């Protein structure tokens, strides 16, 4: 998620890369998330479309390699399969663009067997004492070195062959891998680490940083003195005494080793030396780089240009509404899909690294397991972005299926507390104690949640428990300071925060200190601190709210209103800000000598509800709505789980829970044409439209050689999994929904589905021909393999539709494509009866629409 945020300037909810895996509905398998999953343009797409030369190497989720104006090398390029003696592991198909570059770069690949074994002495001076037949850790290091040098060599070669390039990005994963594998053995020696392991492996991490620095120097020298450089990391890594005692045994539990603060360093042409950057976020990287290249910033990008890093900080920032609607569409850059074998290999690597867990649940499909894990990923990202209402359903979904997992319950409890769902947060917190037992981290987390919901005594008990269990005194000071604020013991809070800040310039502690000072009327001290925070944490609503409180206490009412307005812009619906803004407006009006007019608005006696009362009422209505929606979701999940368990784990296709509000479901029929791609769905759409049905289509995909009369598609249905209720816009109309998306239709609608049957051999032959026309030279899968996968998928989807029809959830008509062409009268009668139309009207439409000359992939029967 984070590296795609860096590359795009967008939140994961917008860019679409929300985990390590996704479910492929066509193959019914989990696969690594790919470049096709990204929904917005990355820097290299933007730079390419503007006519500049851009290269990218090893970026996360970059396979298939994108068709950019430059060299794109996916992370799969550096993956090696075990090869037989004398064989060379081939370059994964689709991992390099342009394809002709792959042959040259292939010679620069360094397999684990090719890495100079003497290099191991640099990392492990006593390597000769290691029994390599039993201890495989050195081989893991060789694997990481292999991938490091493979991508580095490709980048260096590209710089040398194209010295006039405009942009180059490379993702070095080496440090992260090595830290995860060897940081536990570093100094000082931790309890539980064997003396032997400490003696042999304690220097590996430091040597890894030294090597990485050398390679960065090599890259900078090849780029030349006129280049501009940016080094950025998505996070840091805990070392020394800050390292966790153990790694949580949960999906992505290795993230417990990550330090939140990352690295941002810029140098070179146009960059001011010696400037300290405060408050930089991952969102800011893309806008800053675009500005450095003289390109405009998209208004829909979340970040800001870090102007202070430039020699000319007042250079005008160019802006456009969005890069998504400017220039070539993202689809222009899309590459070929990852093969099944390559997909499995990459997925296995993610599992080996601990980022994903491959497990089977007798009551779960791969689709639902993957969806739930990605819901948790995205839910946390939204929660961290203060988008709590959006995060709630995702976090609920993840936790509901596995309530025994404390790591799933924790963010949900935080989210509920922030939304004001006090009872729900308390209940979720109780499960944390039930399933997670005791310990420092659990006690600290529970103390935080209890404080949020106002249970101060329980919070104090958890802090005592954390201290007894050996919690760091600085952590306890910060938590106790926050608790004292809530208890309105402001002098004690000030003392605790000041003590904490002596050794840790924590933003939360500094904000807490400001609030403690404000409540003690120490406004001048508070002003200096909070103004500093607006620079360090410019996107924190709490900081702006606190600045507003300081300005209000100083009598600077206009400035106070501006600060409150900024807080509301960051977090709409912030209740405390609304109350303070009301008060600031009233005081401003009084100071201006016009209290009467304002008071009649605020205290209109013909309307017994004041503005403050209205805010309270709206908040109560909001909570009631959240609870009602939550109850609906849980009921839907329970129904699905009950059905799954009844069938002993056999998951039917038609099991998507309702995606919309029951009260808003349309009653008009939604006519859907579906089937496998290239099964005649476009022909049937043309027939029905000619017969008089109103289509739900757009012009996003124009007619071409593959479909000379048009595709008759509506773009939003391609995102039916993310927005099921979009189908409601097709009520009373006919819309095409391909087989891979139809399984995501929400229940409770009046569906009339026409399923196009066509010989699997013809479908696969037509798809292969279409791929050949779209991508000349593309080596498609064999017809046998393609037919097998398509047949399995089509059979499963059709089974689900037939089951849905038998249960009365939809009406289903199956039409044979060949019969449609050869015996249109028979077909017109069936269609007319199914849709309650005149048979002659449908027959005339068939006659006008059918063109046997376009039947190019027919079987030659003997």
Coordinates of C-alpha atoms in Angstrom, one line a residue, residues 435-781:
X435 CA -8.6 -13.8 23.9
X436 CA -5.2 -12.0 24.2
X437 CA -4.5 -12.5 27.8
X438 CA -2.1 -10.1 29.6
X439 CA 1.1 -8.4 28.6
X440 CA 2.6 -4.9 28.3
X441 CA 1.3 -4.1 24.8
X442 CA -2.2 -5.4 25.6
X443 CA -2.5 -3.4 28.8
X444 CA -1.3 -0.2 27.1
X445 CA -3.8 -0.7 24.3
X446 CA -6.6 -1.4 26.6
X447 CA -5.7 1.7 28.7
X448 CA -5.9 3.7 25.5
X449 CA -9.3 2.4 24.6
X450 CA -10.8 2.7 28.1
X451 CA -9.6 6.4 28.2
X452 CA -11.3 7.0 24.8
X453 CA -14.6 5.7 26.1
X454 CA -14.4 7.6 29.5
X455 CA -13.6 4.6 31.8
X456 CA -10.7 6.3 33.6
X457 CA -10.4 3.9 36.5
X458 CA -10.1 1.0 34.2
X459 CA -7.5 2.9 32.1
X460 CA -5.5 3.5 35.3
X461 CA -5.6 -0.2 36.3
X462 CA -4.3 -1.2 32.8
X463 CA -1.4 1.3 33.1
X464 CA -0.5 -0.1 36.5
X465 CA -0.6 -3.6 35.0
X466 CA 1.6 -2.5 32.1
X467 CA 4.1 -1.0 34.5
X468 CA 4.2 -4.2 36.6
X469 CA 4.8 -6.2 33.4
X470 CA 7.9 -4.1 32.6
X471 CA 6.5 -1.4 30.3
X472 CA 8.9 1.4 29.3
X473 CA 8.5 4.4 31.7
X474 CA 8.3 6.8 28.8
X475 CA 5.3 5.0 27.4
X476 CA 3.6 5.1 30.8
X477 CA 4.3 8.8 31.2
X478 CA 2.7 9.6 27.9
X479 CA -0.4 7.5 28.6
X480 CA -0.8 8.9 32.1
X481 CA -0.4 12.4 30.8
X482 CA -3.3 11.8 28.3
X483 CA -5.4 10.3 31.1
X484 CA -4.7 13.2 33.4
X485 CA -5.9 15.6 30.6
X486 CA -9.2 13.7 30.4
X487 CA -9.5 13.8 34.2
X488 CA -8.9 17.6 34.1
X489 CA -5.8 17.3 36.3
X490 CA -3.9 19.7 34.1
X491 CA -0.9 20.5 36.3
X492 CA -0.1 16.8 36.7
X493 CA -0.6 16.3 32.9
X494 CA 1.9 19.1 32.2
X495 CA 4.5 17.6 34.5
X496 CA 4.2 14.2 32.8
X497 CA 4.3 15.5 29.3
X498 CA 7.4 17.7 30.0
X499 CA 9.2 14.7 31.5
X500 CA 8.3 12.6 28.4
X501 CA 9.5 15.3 26.0
X502 CA 12.9 15.5 27.7
X503 CA 13.9 12.3 25.9
X504 CA 11.3 12.0 23.1
X505 CA 10.0 14.8 20.9
X506 CA 6.7 12.9 20.4
X507 CA 4.0 15.0 18.6
X508 CA 1.2 13.5 20.7
X509 CA 3.0 14.4 23.9
X510 CA 3.7 18.0 22.7
X511 CA 0.0 18.4 21.7
X512 CA -1.0 17.1 25.1
X513 CA 1.4 19.6 26.8
X514 CA -0.2 22.5 24.7
X515 CA -3.7 21.4 25.9
X516 CA -2.6 21.2 29.5
X517 CA -1.1 24.8 29.3
X518 CA -4.3 26.2 27.7
X519 CA -6.4 24.9 30.5
X520 CA -4.1 26.6 32.9
X521 CA -4.3 29.9 31.0
X522 CA -0.6 29.7 30.0
X523 CA -1.5 30.9 26.5
X524 CA 1.8 32.3 25.4
X525 CA 3.7 29.1 26.1
X526 CA 1.0 27.1 24.4
X527 CA 1.0 29.4 21.3
X528 CA 4.7 28.8 20.6
X529 CA 4.4 25.0 20.9
X530 CA 1.2 24.6 18.8
X531 CA 2.4 26.9 16.0
X532 CA 5.4 24.6 15.8
X533 CA 3.1 21.6 15.6
X534 CA 1.1 23.1 12.6
X535 CA 4.4 22.8 10.7
X536 CA 5.3 19.4 11.9
X537 CA 1.8 17.9 11.7
X538 CA -0.1 20.1 9.2
X539 CA -2.8 17.4 8.5
X540 CA -3.7 16.7 12.1
X541 CA -7.2 18.1 12.9
X542 CA -6.4 18.0 16.6
X543 CA -3.5 20.4 16.2
X544 CA -5.6 23.0 14.4
X545 CA -8.4 22.6 16.9
X546 CA -6.0 23.2 19.7
X547 CA -4.6 26.3 17.9
X548 CA -8.1 27.6 17.6
X549 CA -8.6 27.1 21.4
X550 CA -5.4 29.1 22.0
X551 CA -6.4 31.9 19.7
X552 CA -9.9 32.0 21.2
X553 CA -8.4 32.2 24.7
X554 CA -6.2 35.1 23.5
X555 CA -9.2 36.9 22.1
X556 CA -7.9 36.5 18.5
X557 CA -11.4 35.4 17.3
X558 CA -10.8 35.7 13.5
X559 CA -7.7 33.6 13.7
X560 CA -9.5 31.2 16.0
X561 CA -12.3 30.7 13.5
X562 CA -9.7 30.1 10.7
X563 CA -8.1 27.4 12.8
X564 CA -11.4 25.7 13.6
X565 CA -12.4 25.8 10.0
X566 CA -9.1 24.1 9.0
X567 CA -9.8 21.4 11.6
X568 CA -13.3 20.8 10.2
X569 CA -11.9 20.7 6.7
X570 CA -9.5 17.9 7.8
X571 CA -12.2 16.0 9.9
X572 CA -15.7 16.9 9.0
X573 CA -18.2 16.3 11.8
X574 CA -15.6 17.0 14.6
X575 CA -18.2 17.7 17.3
X576 CA -15.9 19.7 19.7
X577 CA -14.8 21.9 16.8
X578 CA -18.4 22.7 15.9
X579 CA -19.2 23.9 19.4
X580 CA -16.1 26.0 19.6
X581 CA -16.7 27.5 16.2
X582 CA -20.2 28.4 17.3
X583 CA -18.8 30.2 20.4
X584 CA -16.1 32.0 18.3
X585 CA -18.7 33.2 15.8
X586 CA -20.9 34.5 18.7
X587 CA -18.0 36.3 20.3
X588 CA -17.0 37.8 16.9
X589 CA -20.5 39.0 16.4
X590 CA -20.7 40.6 19.8
X591 CA -17.3 42.3 19.3
X592 CA -18.6 43.7 16.1
X593 CA -21.5 45.3 17.8
X594 CA -24.2 43.2 16.2
X595 CA -25.4 40.8 18.8
X596 CA -29.1 41.2 18.1
X597 CA -29.0 39.8 14.6
X598 CA -26.8 36.9 15.6
X599 CA -28.8 36.1 18.7
X600 CA -32.0 35.8 16.7
X601 CA -30.3 33.2 14.6
X602 CA -28.7 31.3 17.5
X603 CA -31.7 31.6 19.8
X604 CA -34.7 31.8 17.5
X605 CA -37.5 31.4 19.9
X606 CA -39.9 30.3 17.1
X607 CA -37.5 27.3 16.7
X608 CA -36.9 25.7 20.1
X609 CA -33.8 23.9 18.8
X610 CA -30.6 25.9 19.0
X611 CA -27.6 25.3 16.8
X612 CA -25.9 23.4 19.6
X613 CA -29.0 21.3 20.1
X614 CA -29.1 20.6 16.4
X615 CA -25.5 19.4 16.5
X616 CA -26.4 17.0 19.4
X617 CA -29.4 15.7 17.6
X618 CA -27.6 15.1 14.4
X619 CA -24.8 13.3 16.3
X620 CA -27.4 11.1 17.9
X621 CA -29.0 10.4 14.5
X622 CA -25.5 9.6 13.1
X623 CA -24.8 7.1 15.9
X624 CA -28.2 5.4 15.4
X625 CA -27.5 5.2 11.6
X626 CA -24.1 3.6 12.3
X627 CA -25.6 1.0 14.6
X628 CA -28.4 0.2 12.2
X629 CA -25.9 -0.3 9.3
X630 CA -23.7 -2.4 11.5
X631 CA -26.5 -4.7 12.4
X632 CA -27.4 -5.2 8.8
X633 CA -23.9 -6.1 7.9
X634 CA -23.5 -8.6 10.7
X635 CA -26.8 -10.2 9.8
X636 CA -25.7 -10.6 6.2
X637 CA -22.3 -12.1 7.2
X638 CA -24.1 -14.5 9.6
X639 CA -26.4 -15.7 6.8
X640 CA -23.5 -16.4 4.5
X641 CA -21.6 -18.2 7.3
X642 CA -24.6 -20.3 8.1
X643 CA -25.0 -21.3 4.5
X644 CA -21.3 -22.1 4.2
X645 CA -21.4 -24.3 7.2
X646 CA -24.6 -26.0 6.1
X647 CA -22.9 -27.0 2.9
X648 CA -19.7 -28.1 4.8
X649 CA -17.5 -25.6 3.1
X650 CA -18.8 -25.8 -0.4
X651 CA -19.1 -22.1 -1.3
X652 CA -21.6 -21.3 -4.0
X653 CA -20.9 -18.5 -6.4
X654 CA -24.1 -16.5 -5.6
X655 CA -23.2 -15.6 -2.0
X656 CA -22.4 -11.9 -2.1
X657 CA -24.1 -10.2 0.9
X658 CA -26.5 -7.4 0.1
X659 CA -24.5 -4.3 -0.7
X660 CA -27.2 -1.6 -0.3
X661 CA -29.9 -0.3 1.9
X662 CA -33.1 -2.3 1.8
X663 CA -35.2 0.9 1.7
X664 CA -33.5 2.2 -1.4
X665 CA -33.6 -1.0 -3.6
X666 CA -35.3 -0.4 -7.0
X667 CA -38.3 -2.5 -7.9
X668 CA -38.0 -2.1 -11.7
X669 CA -36.4 -5.1 -13.4
X670 CA -32.7 -5.0 -14.2
X671 CA -32.0 -6.9 -17.4
X672 CA -28.5 -8.3 -17.6
X673 CA -26.7 -9.9 -20.5
X674 CA -23.8 -12.0 -19.2
X675 CA -21.5 -14.8 -20.2
X676 CA -17.8 -15.5 -20.8
X677 CA -15.9 -12.8 -22.7
X678 CA -16.3 -13.4 -26.4
X679 CA -19.4 -15.5 -25.9
X680 CA -21.8 -13.2 -27.8
X681 CA -22.7 -10.8 -25.1
X682 CA -22.2 -7.7 -27.3
X683 CA -24.4 -9.3 -30.0
X684 CA -27.2 -9.9 -27.5
X685 CA -26.9 -6.3 -26.2
X686 CA -27.3 -5.1 -29.8
X687 CA -30.3 -7.3 -30.3
X688 CA -32.1 -6.1 -27.2
X689 CA -31.3 -2.4 -27.8
X690 CA -32.6 -2.8 -31.4
X691 CA -35.8 -4.4 -30.0
X692 CA -36.4 -1.4 -27.9
X693 CA -34.8 -1.9 -24.4
X694 CA -33.1 1.2 -23.0
X695 CA -29.4 0.4 -22.6
X696 CA -27.1 1.3 -19.7
X697 CA -23.9 2.0 -21.7
X698 CA -21.2 4.6 -22.1
X699 CA -18.6 5.5 -24.7
X700 CA -15.6 4.5 -22.6
X701 CA -14.7 1.6 -25.0
X702 CA -15.4 2.3 -28.6
X703 CA -15.9 -0.2 -31.4
X704 CA -12.8 -1.8 -32.9
X705 CA -11.7 -4.7 -35.1
X706 CA -12.6 -7.2 -32.4
X707 CA -16.2 -5.8 -32.0
X708 CA -16.9 -3.7 -35.1
X709 CA -20.4 -2.9 -33.9
X710 CA -19.4 -1.9 -30.4
X711 CA -19.0 -3.5 -27.0
X712 CA -22.1 -1.9 -25.4
X713 CA -20.4 -1.7 -22.0
X714 CA -20.9 0.4 -18.9
X715 CA -17.6 1.1 -17.1
X716 CA -18.8 1.1 -13.5
X717 CA -19.8 -2.6 -13.5
X718 CA -16.2 -3.5 -13.8
X719 CA -15.9 -2.3 -10.2
X720 CA -19.0 -4.2 -9.0
X721 CA -17.0 -5.9 -6.3
X722 CA -16.1 -2.5 -4.7
X723 CA -19.5 -0.8 -5.3
X724 CA -22.3 -3.4 -5.7
X725 CA -25.1 -0.9 -5.5
X726 CA -24.0 0.8 -8.7
X727 CA -26.1 -1.9 -10.5
X728 CA -29.2 0.0 -9.2
X729 CA -28.6 2.7 -11.8
X730 CA -29.5 0.1 -14.4
X731 CA -33.0 -0.4 -13.1
X732 CA -35.5 -0.5 -16.0
X733 CA -32.6 -0.9 -18.5
X734 CA -30.4 -3.6 -20.0
X735 CA -26.7 -3.7 -19.1
X736 CA -23.8 -6.1 -19.8
X737 CA -22.1 -7.7 -16.9
X738 CA -19.4 -10.2 -17.7
X739 CA -19.1 -13.5 -15.8
X740 CA -16.2 -12.4 -13.6
X741 CA -18.3 -9.6 -12.1
X742 CA -21.8 -11.0 -12.0
X743 CA -21.0 -12.9 -8.8
X744 CA -20.8 -9.6 -7.0
X745 CA -24.4 -8.5 -7.7
X746 CA -26.2 -7.6 -4.4
X747 CA -29.3 -9.6 -3.4
X748 CA -32.8 -8.3 -3.3
X749 CA -33.1 -6.9 -6.8
X750 CA -35.4 -7.9 -9.7
X751 CA -32.8 -9.5 -12.0
X752 CA -33.6 -10.8 -15.5
X753 CA -30.3 -12.5 -16.7
X754 CA -29.7 -13.7 -20.2
X755 CA -26.6 -16.0 -20.2
X756 CA -24.9 -16.5 -23.5
X757 CA -23.6 -20.1 -24.0
X758 CA -20.9 -20.7 -26.6
X759 CA -18.6 -23.5 -27.2
X760 CA -15.6 -23.2 -24.8
X761 CA -13.3 -24.0 -27.7
X762 CA -14.7 -21.2 -29.8
X763 CA -14.6 -18.8 -26.8
X764 CA -10.9 -19.6 -26.1
X765 CA -10.1 -19.4 -29.8
X766 CA -11.8 -16.0 -30.1
X767 CA -10.1 -14.7 -27.0
X768 CA -6.7 -15.8 -28.3
X769 CA -7.4 -14.1 -31.6
X770 CA -8.4 -10.9 -29.9
X771 CA -5.3 -10.9 -27.7
X772 CA -3.2 -11.4 -30.9
X773 CA -4.9 -8.4 -32.5
X774 CA -4.5 -6.2 -29.4
X775 CA -0.9 -7.3 -28.7
X776 CA 0.9 -8.5 -31.8
X777 CA 3.6 -11.0 -30.8
X778 CA 2.0 -11.8 -27.5
X779 CA 2.3 -15.5 -26.6
X780 CA -1.0 -16.5 -25.2
X781 CA -1.7 -19.7 -23.3

